[in-house]
Amino acid sequence: MYIPAFGADYQFAIIEGVDEEELLAGPGRYPDTQLPGEPGNFAVAGHRVGKGAPFNDLGRLSPCDAIVVETCEQWVTYRVLPMSDDPAQRAAEAAPCLGGEQAERVAAGDYAGVLGQHITLPEDINVINPLPGSHDTEADPGMEALMTLTTCHSQFSNAERMIIHAVRTEGNDKTAGAPPGGPVLKGVIAAVLLIAVFLFLMEVVFPWVSSLMPYNDVVV
């Protein structure tokens, strides 16, 4: 899993299960929730403090921020849903990354009540259902493919839960490379920048510093 908004070095493997022992190893998929890219809800829990703190910065996410999941065959890109409950504001928040019927469902349709970020209680298990907030636990092919991230709230308490909901917008075959702006591309850009800085130091800075140093002609 990659979240570009958190930097090119943010990446965690998602394991199966959400027991304490399993979450010590990293974020874990809730059993019986859907797999990445499937209609329904791919739900993942993670610690906010300690144990690698994979979800420490979830509160920094904004609508349309990307969450990229790498599977054996695909890059699956989700976009954080609007955080407002006002239909007009939801439409505005969704506009940069969603379009057509999907945007309509999110702004004022059957997904209008699914907020990109909200705080709830630990016993609110409906947030990981195929349609969050619904009591129905069965997914059907007409549903959007969601991803839900859950973590403790506030930062040093487990009294509440922070919930992030995102919707699938892309699924790219890995043979075609990483998605635009995805983790591999960002890594390449970072490497190119490092090389450019190194060359600048070698070609400009080091010769300039050397020219300022006193030179003693020693004859042996």
Coordinates of C-alpha atoms in Angstrom, one line a residue:
M1 CA 0.0 0.0 0.0
Y2 CA 1.2 3.4 -1.0
I3 CA -0.1 6.9 -0.1
P4 CA 1.6 9.5 -2.3
A5 CA 0.5 12.4 -0.1
F6 CA 2.7 10.9 2.7
G7 CA 5.8 10.9 0.5
A8 CA 7.5 8.5 -1.9
D9 CA 8.9 6.3 0.9
Y10 CA 5.5 5.6 2.5
Q11 CA 4.8 1.9 1.8
F12 CA 3.4 -0.9 3.9
A13 CA 2.5 -4.5 3.2
I14 CA -1.0 -5.4 4.1
I15 CA -1.3 -8.7 5.9
E16 CA -4.4 -10.9 6.6
G17 CA -6.1 -10.4 9.9
V18 CA -6.6 -7.7 12.6
D19 CA -5.7 -9.4 15.8
E20 CA -3.1 -7.6 18.0
E21 CA -0.3 -10.0 17.1
E22 CA -1.0 -9.6 13.4
L23 CA -1.2 -5.8 13.6
L24 CA 2.2 -5.8 15.2
A25 CA 3.5 -6.8 11.8
G26 CA 1.6 -4.1 9.9
P27 CA -1.8 -3.1 8.6
G28 CA -4.2 -6.0 8.4
R29 CA -7.2 -6.7 6.2
Y30 CA -10.5 -7.4 8.1
P31 CA -11.4 -11.0 7.4
D32 CA -14.6 -11.4 5.3
T33 CA -14.3 -8.0 3.7
Q34 CA -13.6 -7.7 0.0
L35 CA -10.3 -8.0 -1.8
P36 CA -8.6 -5.0 -3.5
G37 CA -10.6 -3.7 -6.4
E38 CA -13.7 -5.8 -5.8
P39 CA -17.2 -4.3 -5.4
G40 CA -17.9 -3.8 -1.8
N41 CA -15.4 -2.8 0.9
F42 CA -11.7 -3.7 1.2
A43 CA -11.2 -2.8 4.9
V44 CA -7.9 -2.5 6.6
A45 CA -6.9 -1.7 10.2
G46 CA -3.6 -0.3 11.4
H47 CA -1.9 1.2 14.5
R48 CA -1.6 5.0 14.8
V49 CA 1.1 4.9 17.5
G50 CA 4.0 2.4 17.8
K51 CA 4.3 -0.8 15.8
G52 CA 5.5 1.2 12.9
A53 CA 2.6 3.6 13.2
P54 CA 1.4 3.0 9.6
F55 CA -1.8 5.1 10.1
N56 CA -0.4 7.9 12.3
D57 CA -1.1 10.5 9.6
L58 CA -4.5 9.5 8.4
G59 CA -5.9 12.7 9.7
R60 CA -3.8 14.6 7.1
L61 CA -5.7 13.0 4.1
S62 CA -7.9 15.2 2.0
P63 CA -10.7 14.4 -0.5
C64 CA -9.3 12.9 -3.7
D65 CA -5.9 11.9 -2.2
A66 CA -4.8 8.6 -3.7
I67 CA -4.3 5.4 -1.9
V68 CA -2.6 2.9 -4.2
V69 CA -2.7 -0.9 -3.5
E70 CA -0.3 -3.2 -5.2
T71 CA -1.5 -6.7 -5.9
C72 CA 0.2 -9.5 -7.7
E73 CA -1.4 -8.3 -11.0
Q74 CA -2.6 -4.8 -10.6
W75 CA -2.1 -1.3 -9.2
V76 CA -5.5 -0.4 -7.7
T77 CA -6.0 3.3 -7.1
Y78 CA -8.6 4.6 -4.6
R79 CA -9.4 8.2 -4.0
V80 CA -10.5 9.6 -0.6
L81 CA -14.2 10.4 -0.6
P82 CA -15.6 13.9 0.1
M83 CA -15.7 14.7 3.8
S84 CA -18.7 17.1 3.8
D85 CA -22.3 15.8 4.2
D86 CA -23.7 18.7 2.0
P87 CA -24.5 17.4 -1.5
A88 CA -23.3 20.5 -3.3
Q89 CA -20.0 20.6 -1.3
R90 CA -19.6 16.8 -1.8
A91 CA -19.9 17.4 -5.6
A92 CA -17.3 20.1 -5.5
E93 CA -14.9 17.9 -3.4
A94 CA -15.4 15.0 -5.8
A95 CA -15.0 16.9 -9.0
P96 CA -11.1 16.8 -9.2
C97 CA -11.0 13.0 -9.2
L98 CA -14.5 11.5 -9.8
G99 CA -16.8 11.9 -12.8
G100 CA -20.1 10.7 -14.3
E101 CA -22.3 8.3 -12.5
Q102 CA -19.7 7.6 -9.8
A103 CA -19.6 11.3 -8.9
E104 CA -23.4 11.4 -8.8
R105 CA -23.6 8.4 -6.5
V106 CA -21.0 9.9 -4.2
A107 CA -22.5 13.4 -4.1
A108 CA -26.2 12.7 -3.7
G109 CA -26.9 9.0 -4.4
D110 CA -26.5 5.8 -2.4
Y111 CA -23.0 6.8 -1.3
A112 CA -23.9 10.3 -0.1
G113 CA -23.7 9.2 3.5
V114 CA -20.2 7.7 3.2
L115 CA -17.8 10.4 4.4
G116 CA -14.1 10.4 3.5
Q117 CA -13.2 10.9 7.1
H118 CA -15.2 10.6 10.3
I119 CA -14.8 9.6 14.0
T120 CA -16.9 6.8 15.5
L121 CA -16.9 4.3 18.3
P122 CA -15.1 0.9 18.3
E123 CA -18.4 -1.0 18.3
D124 CA -19.5 0.7 15.1
I125 CA -18.7 -2.3 12.9
N126 CA -21.0 -1.2 10.1
V127 CA -18.2 1.0 8.8
I128 CA -16.5 -2.0 7.2
N129 CA -19.7 -3.4 5.6
P130 CA -19.9 -3.4 1.7
L131 CA -21.9 -0.2 1.9
P132 CA -20.6 1.5 5.1
G133 CA -23.3 2.4 7.5
S134 CA -25.7 -0.2 6.1
H135 CA -26.4 -3.4 8.1
D136 CA -26.1 -5.5 5.0
T137 CA -23.0 -7.6 4.9
E138 CA -23.4 -9.0 1.4
A139 CA -21.7 -7.3 -1.6
D140 CA -23.2 -7.2 -5.0
P141 CA -21.7 -6.5 -8.4
G142 CA -23.4 -3.1 -8.7
M143 CA -21.6 -1.7 -5.7
E144 CA -18.7 0.7 -5.9
A145 CA -15.3 -0.8 -4.8
L146 CA -14.4 1.0 -1.6
M147 CA -11.4 0.9 0.7
T148 CA -11.8 1.6 4.4
L149 CA -8.9 2.4 6.8
T150 CA -9.5 2.3 10.5
T151 CA -7.3 3.4 13.4
C152 CA -7.5 4.5 17.0
H153 CA -8.5 8.1 17.8
S154 CA -7.2 10.3 19.3
Q155 CA -3.5 9.6 18.8
F156 CA -2.8 8.2 22.2
S157 CA -6.3 6.8 23.0
N158 CA -8.4 3.8 21.8
A159 CA -11.7 5.3 23.0
E160 CA -12.7 6.1 19.4
R161 CA -11.9 5.2 15.8
M162 CA -10.9 7.4 12.9
I163 CA -12.3 6.1 9.7
I164 CA -11.2 6.9 6.1
H165 CA -13.3 5.8 3.2
A166 CA -12.0 5.9 -0.4
V167 CA -13.4 4.7 -3.7
R168 CA -11.7 2.8 -6.5
T169 CA -11.0 5.0 -9.6
E170 CA -8.4 3.0 -11.5
G171 CA -7.1 -0.5 -11.9
N172 CA -3.9 -0.7 -14.0
D173 CA -2.3 -3.9 -15.1
K174 CA 1.3 -4.1 -13.6
T175 CA 2.7 -5.0 -17.0
A176 CA 1.9 -1.5 -18.1
G177 CA 3.9 0.1 -15.3
A178 CA 2.8 2.0 -12.2
P179 CA -0.2 4.4 -12.4
P180 CA 0.5 8.0 -13.2
G181 CA 2.0 9.7 -10.1
G182 CA 2.2 6.3 -8.4
P183 CA 5.0 5.0 -6.1
V184 CA 7.4 3.7 -8.8
L185 CA 7.3 6.9 -10.8
K186 CA 7.8 9.0 -7.7
G187 CA 10.8 6.8 -6.8
V188 CA 12.3 7.3 -10.2
I189 CA 11.8 11.1 -9.9
A190 CA 13.5 11.0 -6.5
A191 CA 16.4 9.1 -7.9
V192 CA 16.8 11.5 -10.8
L193 CA 16.8 14.4 -8.4
L194 CA 19.5 12.9 -6.3
I195 CA 21.7 12.2 -9.3
A196 CA 21.2 15.8 -10.5
V197 CA 22.2 17.1 -7.0
F198 CA 25.3 14.9 -7.0
L199 CA 26.4 16.1 -10.5
F200 CA 25.8 19.7 -9.4
L201 CA 28.0 19.2 -6.4
M202 CA 30.7 17.5 -8.4
E203 CA 30.7 20.0 -11.4
V204 CA 30.1 23.3 -9.6
V205 CA 30.4 23.3 -5.8
F206 CA 33.4 21.2 -5.3
P207 CA 35.6 23.0 -7.9
W208 CA 34.5 26.3 -6.6
V209 CA 35.5 25.4 -3.0
S210 CA 38.8 24.0 -4.2
S211 CA 39.6 27.3 -5.9
L212 CA 39.3 29.1 -2.6
M213 CA 41.7 26.9 -0.8
P214 CA 45.4 27.9 -0.7
Y215 CA 47.7 26.0 -3.0
N216 CA 51.3 25.2 -2.0
D217 CA 53.7 24.2 -4.7
V218 CA 55.9 21.7 -3.0
V219 CA 59.1 20.5 -4.6
V220 CA 60.6 17.2 -3.3

